[in-house]
Amino acid sequence: MPGTSGARGPGPAGPDSHDEDRSWAAGANEPDWPYPDHPNWPAGSTGRPLTPDHPSWPASGVGQPIGYGRHDGTPPDVPYRDHPSWPAGDVGRVASDDYPSWPAGGPGGRWAASAGRPPAGGAPHHELATEPVPAVHHDPFPRRPAPHVPPARGRHVRGPAGYGYPRPGVPADDIPQRWSAQLARNTGPIPQTYYDLAFGDGRLQVVLTETPGGDPGWAAGGGNTLQLPGPGTPDQAVSWDTGDHGNADSVRVAERILADADQQAAAIRQEATSQAVAIRDAAEWEAAEIRRQAAADTAPIREGAEREAVEIRQLAEAEAAVIREAAKRDAAALRAHLTAMAGEMTQVAAYVTENLTSPGLPAAPPLPQAGPHTLTTPVELPVEPGAGPAIEPVSRPARAPRTRPGARPATKGGAGRGAKPKIRQYKAMRLTSAATAALVVFAAVAGSAEIGLHGFKFFVFRAAGTGATNGDGLPENQGPGQPGAPGAHHKAQHQQAAKAKSHGKAHQQHGKAHQQHGKAHQQHGRAHQAKPAKKN
Amino acid sequence: MATTTTERPEKRTAARATSVDAWMDTETRFLGRDVKRQALWLWALRLPALIPVLFMSPAIVTVNSAVLDGVEADVLGTGSMLLLILTLLISPLATLTRQRWFIPLRRWYGIMFAVTAFADAIAAGITTSFAGGVFGRLAGHSFLLAGLAMVLLLIPLFLTANNAAQRWLGLYWKVLHRLTYVIWALLFVHLALLEGLGFQRGTNGPSSAVDGNPIMHQRVYQLTACSIFLLVFRLPGVKRWVGEQQQAGRDWKVWLAVLPLAVLFVAGIAFMLNEQIAKGTGAFLLHAEDD
């Protein structure tokens, strides 16, 4: 983001103007400090090996030191001029790219003296430079604006920044670990202020590592520490530790830092809010615009689709009507054809039946010509008693078909001659007619049998009861077992005749016996006549 | 018999509906239900058709041979004749009144005519004192044979007096049911052979002619008196004339022509009803009153 920078740029923009700082404490070169420009560098030590990724990290006893610092007890003529705390005068010093703001070019003697003594056994300081953190500085003097540089990444370890390094006689393990962070901000031409953040005991400590130039109360060698409550100690208040020299201006500096940070945070928040609102408004407007555009685009499409649907429907209806009409025509033609065929078959059957049943009769008159045209002139059925017989003259004018409520289309064609009866109904009629004829024949046979049994006179007249013909002398005694039953008199006569016949036979046999007896007598007389002729 | 009757509602009534038909088509509350007045009147007019069988039911259930032999022919025979006349009466009434709500009665009366005739034939074949056994009792005499022929002809008509048979026969259903007129003619033959065509002589004829009316006590004349009215208003020419007069608004001419025939019809059917009620009541009470 513009206005923010995680680190300062290298080169002359660095804060290498310590010479102009009048408050810079002089005489910081103490005899027991191995490095005049860096008082808190452990002199006489074996140096510290720096890891490649953390050049400022002390790695005791591991290889050669990289960067500043010596371990072999060489004099403090370090070749780093761009760093105030680094031994200047050595052109072989390699400036750290990730620390461009490190003062260079000066011996840094005063810096080391004013930086204060590091606590015993101080650990290497890590310099934090996170991107979103604004650069907080406190600099009463106008400085050159910081150029825009890309934000640094990761933690930066600052080397002998003044304190925190092990001192002689203090074990390295006893040195509390401290972290330093560089909070930079470049919202315009602002100078840079350094302070370190130290975490420990659940609190955050801000330690000013660079003295404000114009602050007369800046005490060299003192540990100005702003203690903030950590995440685990929310109930502790903010405290300012001015060290042992008791500089009251440090409080004011911290307050200003905090106020500045709050202001910056508020501004950033407001700016973010404004941007969020603007983005949301733009998004909503864009969504509304898209919706409106979509609606405008779909309206003609919908209208077109509806129009097409109507046209398709009309077309389908028209086609359906045409198909229906064609089907009706076909059905009518087929029906007429079938009816004609059925009529022809019926006429043929009737003709054959008539010829078979009455072979001696003259030929029947020609039947009406079969064809569909006969359906259009149906003959009315003589359903009333006064109507003519079933077989009417052909010349009788045909009437309009009846429209009886119960009539069905099949019955409207007429049942008379020339009609086209249905085969199924015709068969039913034939069956019914046969059954009726059988019943009539049965009645006729019964009547004939009765006439044959009892005689016509007995059949026509009756002697008693309703309608009895008086004086006819016909008693109702001809039932089974009754004296007048059919055949009863004849049977009696037959029995009498049989009796008489058998009696005659007896007499005849008796006569025959008599005849045989006479014949015997005759033979006996002849024998007597032959005996007297033999005695003389 | 059901000559042209169908139980289906008459669709044509909407066009020709008289005020009576419209009134019959309305609904009324009956036993808590909405029922058409036509249905109520039809059932009210259907019940009298059961009277002949109802009169003879005690004698049939108790096998009372005296009643069956004595008056079953008078009750069931006269009842059958009455039902035939009622069947034939529907069409002339429809022609004269132009009402159609009672058309369904035609089939019902025809069916009950067949049922009553069958009951008469069965009872006569079993119980009467005619000689010759069952066949002798049914066909031993000429009038019995005519009656038997009537009953036999009623069988196909009875079996086809329904919508299914109507559909089955289609066009021929009417042709078949024209046998009703044959039966009507055979009834004349039956009664003529039974009682003769002459006037009453001695004890001949029903009811012994004690009222001084030798003619109307003979059933053949009773049937004739009724049949004139039934026959005249079946003639197509008469029907056409009636329709023309009605369309011309001259209904009085129609009723004037109808009046003498209607009087004759009422006279003839009154004797039948008299005998039916008198002998039927006696039979129902198991009192045989044979003539």
PDB file of C-alpha atoms in Angstrom, chain A residues 308-430:
ATOM      1  CA  GLU A 308     -44.177 -18.627 -31.026  1.00  0.00           C
ATOM      2  CA  ALA A 309     -46.223 -20.713 -28.627  1.00  0.00           C
ATOM      3  CA  VAL A 310     -49.416 -19.087 -29.810  1.00  0.00           C
ATOM      4  CA  GLU A 311     -48.471 -19.640 -33.390  1.00  0.00           C
ATOM      5  CA  ILE A 312     -47.572 -23.239 -32.737  1.00  0.00           C
ATOM      6  CA  ARG A 313     -50.819 -23.782 -30.926  1.00  0.00           C
ATOM      7  CA  GLN A 314     -52.820 -22.287 -33.734  1.00  0.00           C
ATOM      8  CA  LEU A 315     -50.929 -24.320 -36.239  1.00  0.00           C
ATOM      9  CA  ALA A 316     -51.490 -27.485 -34.222  1.00  0.00           C
ATOM     10  CA  GLU A 317     -55.172 -26.762 -33.926  1.00  0.00           C
ATOM     11  CA  ALA A 318     -55.452 -26.182 -37.608  1.00  0.00           C
ATOM     12  CA  GLU A 319     -53.619 -29.383 -38.348  1.00  0.00           C
ATOM     13  CA  ALA A 320     -55.715 -31.262 -35.837  1.00  0.00           C
ATOM     14  CA  ALA A 321     -58.879 -29.940 -37.426  1.00  0.00           C
ATOM     15  CA  VAL A 322     -57.691 -31.008 -40.842  1.00  0.00           C
ATOM     16  CA  ILE A 323     -56.747 -34.432 -39.548  1.00  0.00           C
ATOM     17  CA  ARG A 324     -60.039 -34.753 -37.745  1.00  0.00           C
ATOM     18  CA  GLU A 325     -61.987 -33.840 -40.832  1.00  0.00           C
ATOM     19  CA  ALA A 326     -60.028 -36.306 -42.895  1.00  0.00           C
ATOM     20  CA  ALA A 327     -60.576 -39.000 -40.299  1.00  0.00           C
ATOM     21  CA  LYS A 328     -64.254 -38.285 -40.240  1.00  0.00           C
ATOM     22  CA  ARG A 329     -64.446 -38.533 -43.969  1.00  0.00           C
ATOM     23  CA  ASP A 330     -62.553 -41.767 -43.949  1.00  0.00           C
ATOM     24  CA  ALA A 331     -64.688 -43.166 -41.165  1.00  0.00           C
ATOM     25  CA  ALA A 332     -67.869 -42.189 -42.937  1.00  0.00           C
ATOM     26  CA  ALA A 333     -66.693 -43.756 -46.141  1.00  0.00           C
ATOM     27  CA  LEU A 334     -65.608 -46.883 -44.346  1.00  0.00           C
ATOM     28  CA  ARG A 335     -68.832 -47.053 -42.422  1.00  0.00           C
ATOM     29  CA  ALA A 336     -70.865 -46.693 -45.568  1.00  0.00           C
ATOM     30  CA  HIS A 337     -68.822 -49.336 -47.243  1.00  0.00           C
ATOM     31  CA  LEU A 338     -69.191 -51.753 -44.368  1.00  0.00           C
ATOM     32  CA  THR A 339     -72.873 -51.071 -44.100  1.00  0.00           C
ATOM     33  CA  ALA A 340     -73.275 -51.739 -47.766  1.00  0.00           C
ATOM     34  CA  MET A 341     -71.357 -54.941 -47.449  1.00  0.00           C
ATOM     35  CA  ALA A 342     -73.427 -56.031 -44.473  1.00  0.00           C
ATOM     36  CA  GLY A 343     -76.601 -55.215 -46.303  1.00  0.00           C
ATOM     37  CA  GLU A 344     -75.507 -57.193 -49.292  1.00  0.00           C
ATOM     38  CA  MET A 345     -74.617 -60.124 -47.133  1.00  0.00           C
ATOM     39  CA  THR A 346     -77.943 -59.945 -45.387  1.00  0.00           C
ATOM     40  CA  GLN A 347     -79.800 -59.821 -48.637  1.00  0.00           C
ATOM     41  CA  VAL A 348     -77.845 -62.703 -49.981  1.00  0.00           C
ATOM     42  CA  ALA A 349     -78.555 -64.706 -46.848  1.00  0.00           C
ATOM     43  CA  ALA A 350     -82.227 -63.871 -47.005  1.00  0.00           C
ATOM     44  CA  TYR A 351     -82.332 -64.769 -50.651  1.00  0.00           C
ATOM     45  CA  VAL A 352     -80.634 -68.064 -50.081  1.00  0.00           C
ATOM     46  CA  THR A 353     -82.814 -68.847 -47.107  1.00  0.00           C
ATOM     47  CA  GLU A 354     -85.917 -68.034 -48.995  1.00  0.00           C
ATOM     48  CA  ASN A 355     -84.943 -70.177 -51.927  1.00  0.00           C
ATOM     49  CA  LEU A 356     -83.930 -73.053 -49.731  1.00  0.00           C
ATOM     50  CA  THR A 357     -87.064 -73.000 -47.622  1.00  0.00           C
ATOM     51  CA  SER A 358     -89.463 -72.633 -50.524  1.00  0.00           C
ATOM     52  CA  PRO A 359     -87.968 -74.276 -53.547  1.00  0.00           C
ATOM     53  CA  GLY A 360     -91.316 -74.745 -55.213  1.00  0.00           C
ATOM     54  CA  LEU A 361     -92.358 -71.122 -55.018  1.00  0.00           C
ATOM     55  CA  PRO A 362     -91.726 -68.847 -57.867  1.00  0.00           C
ATOM     56  CA  ALA A 363     -88.701 -66.737 -57.791  1.00  0.00           C
ATOM     57  CA  ALA A 364     -88.817 -63.856 -55.406  1.00  0.00           C
ATOM     58  CA  PRO A 365     -89.030 -60.375 -56.760  1.00  0.00           C
ATOM     59  CA  PRO A 366     -85.730 -58.683 -57.192  1.00  0.00           C
ATOM     60  CA  LEU A 367     -84.330 -57.354 -53.991  1.00  0.00           C
ATOM     61  CA  PRO A 368     -83.584 -53.716 -53.653  1.00  0.00           C
ATOM     62  CA  GLN A 369     -80.190 -52.819 -54.861  1.00  0.00           C
ATOM     63  CA  ALA A 370     -77.730 -52.815 -52.054  1.00  0.00           C
ATOM     64  CA  GLY A 371     -75.624 -49.794 -51.496  1.00  0.00           C
ATOM     65  CA  PRO A 372     -75.046 -46.893 -49.232  1.00  0.00           C
ATOM     66  CA  HIS A 373     -77.807 -44.909 -50.856  1.00  0.00           C
ATOM     67  CA  THR A 374     -80.406 -47.040 -49.131  1.00  0.00           C
ATOM     68  CA  LEU A 375     -79.287 -45.701 -45.803  1.00  0.00           C
ATOM     69  CA  THR A 376     -80.438 -42.248 -46.667  1.00  0.00           C
ATOM     70  CA  THR A 377     -84.050 -43.338 -47.118  1.00  0.00           C
ATOM     71  CA  PRO A 378     -84.864 -45.410 -44.100  1.00  0.00           C
ATOM     72  CA  VAL A 379     -88.252 -46.974 -43.943  1.00  0.00           C
ATOM     73  CA  GLU A 380     -90.288 -46.362 -40.882  1.00  0.00           C
ATOM     74  CA  LEU A 381     -91.053 -49.327 -38.763  1.00  0.00           C
ATOM     75  CA  PRO A 382     -94.704 -50.177 -38.343  1.00  0.00           C
ATOM     76  CA  VAL A 383     -94.616 -50.140 -34.607  1.00  0.00           C
ATOM     77  CA  GLU A 384     -98.240 -49.332 -34.071  1.00  0.00           C
ATOM     78  CA  PRO A 385    -101.027 -51.869 -34.251  1.00  0.00           C
ATOM     79  CA  GLY A 386    -102.741 -49.969 -36.967  1.00  0.00           C
ATOM     80  CA  ALA A 387     -99.714 -49.938 -39.120  1.00  0.00           C
ATOM     81  CA  GLY A 388     -99.356 -52.197 -42.050  1.00  0.00           C
ATOM     82  CA  PRO A 389     -97.785 -55.607 -42.038  1.00  0.00           C
ATOM     83  CA  ALA A 390     -94.134 -56.092 -41.728  1.00  0.00           C
ATOM     84  CA  ILE A 391     -93.791 -56.640 -45.425  1.00  0.00           C
ATOM     85  CA  GLU A 392     -95.132 -53.597 -47.099  1.00  0.00           C
ATOM     86  CA  PRO A 393     -95.368 -52.728 -50.750  1.00  0.00           C
ATOM     87  CA  VAL A 394     -92.284 -51.303 -52.191  1.00  0.00           C
ATOM     88  CA  SER A 395     -94.237 -48.367 -53.475  1.00  0.00           C
ATOM     89  CA  ARG A 396     -94.959 -47.155 -49.986  1.00  0.00           C
ATOM     90  CA  PRO A 397     -93.313 -43.815 -49.540  1.00  0.00           C
ATOM     91  CA  ALA A 398     -90.510 -43.761 -47.128  1.00  0.00           C
ATOM     92  CA  ARG A 399     -90.776 -41.452 -44.195  1.00  0.00           C
ATOM     93  CA  ALA A 400     -88.282 -39.622 -42.246  1.00  0.00           C
ATOM     94  CA  PRO A 401     -86.516 -41.704 -39.642  1.00  0.00           C
ATOM     95  CA  ARG A 402     -88.056 -41.633 -36.254  1.00  0.00           C
ATOM     96  CA  THR A 403     -86.398 -39.860 -33.431  1.00  0.00           C
ATOM     97  CA  ARG A 404     -87.718 -41.738 -30.527  1.00  0.00           C
ATOM     98  CA  PRO A 405     -85.820 -40.944 -27.357  1.00  0.00           C
ATOM     99  CA  GLY A 406     -84.902 -44.506 -26.753  1.00  0.00           C
ATOM    100  CA  ALA A 407     -83.896 -45.158 -30.282  1.00  0.00           C
ATOM    101  CA  ARG A 408     -80.281 -45.636 -31.106  1.00  0.00           C
ATOM    102  CA  PRO A 409     -78.466 -44.840 -34.277  1.00  0.00           C
ATOM    103  CA  ALA A 410     -78.492 -48.482 -35.202  1.00  0.00           C
ATOM    104  CA  THR A 411     -82.265 -48.547 -35.048  1.00  0.00           C
ATOM    105  CA  LYS A 412     -82.846 -45.552 -37.236  1.00  0.00           C
ATOM    106  CA  GLY A 413     -82.238 -47.254 -40.477  1.00  0.00           C
ATOM    107  CA  GLY A 414     -85.464 -49.186 -40.390  1.00  0.00           C
ATOM    108  CA  ALA A 415     -86.027 -52.890 -40.112  1.00  0.00           C
ATOM    109  CA  GLY A 416     -88.110 -53.403 -43.159  1.00  0.00           C
ATOM    110  CA  ARG A 417     -87.066 -54.547 -46.535  1.00  0.00           C
ATOM    111  CA  GLY A 418     -84.077 -52.860 -47.944  1.00  0.00           C
ATOM    112  CA  ALA A 419     -82.742 -51.952 -44.522  1.00  0.00           C
ATOM    113  CA  LYS A 420     -79.191 -52.754 -43.604  1.00  0.00           C
ATOM    114  CA  PRO A 421     -79.433 -54.692 -40.409  1.00  0.00           C
ATOM    115  CA  LYS A 422     -76.490 -55.291 -38.243  1.00  0.00           C
ATOM    116  CA  ILE A 423     -75.210 -58.804 -38.315  1.00  0.00           C
ATOM    117  CA  ARG A 424     -75.180 -59.215 -34.587  1.00  0.00           C
ATOM    118  CA  GLN A 425     -78.700 -57.890 -34.189  1.00  0.00           C
ATOM    119  CA  TYR A 426     -79.867 -59.860 -37.120  1.00  0.00           C
ATOM    120  CA  LYS A 427     -78.545 -63.011 -35.544  1.00  0.00           C
ATOM    121  CA  ALA A 428     -80.221 -62.100 -32.303  1.00  0.00           C
ATOM    122  CA  MET A 429     -83.440 -61.584 -34.105  1.00  0.00           C
ATOM    123  CA  ARG A 430     -83.096 -64.869 -35.863  1.00  0.00           C
TER     124      ARG A 430
END
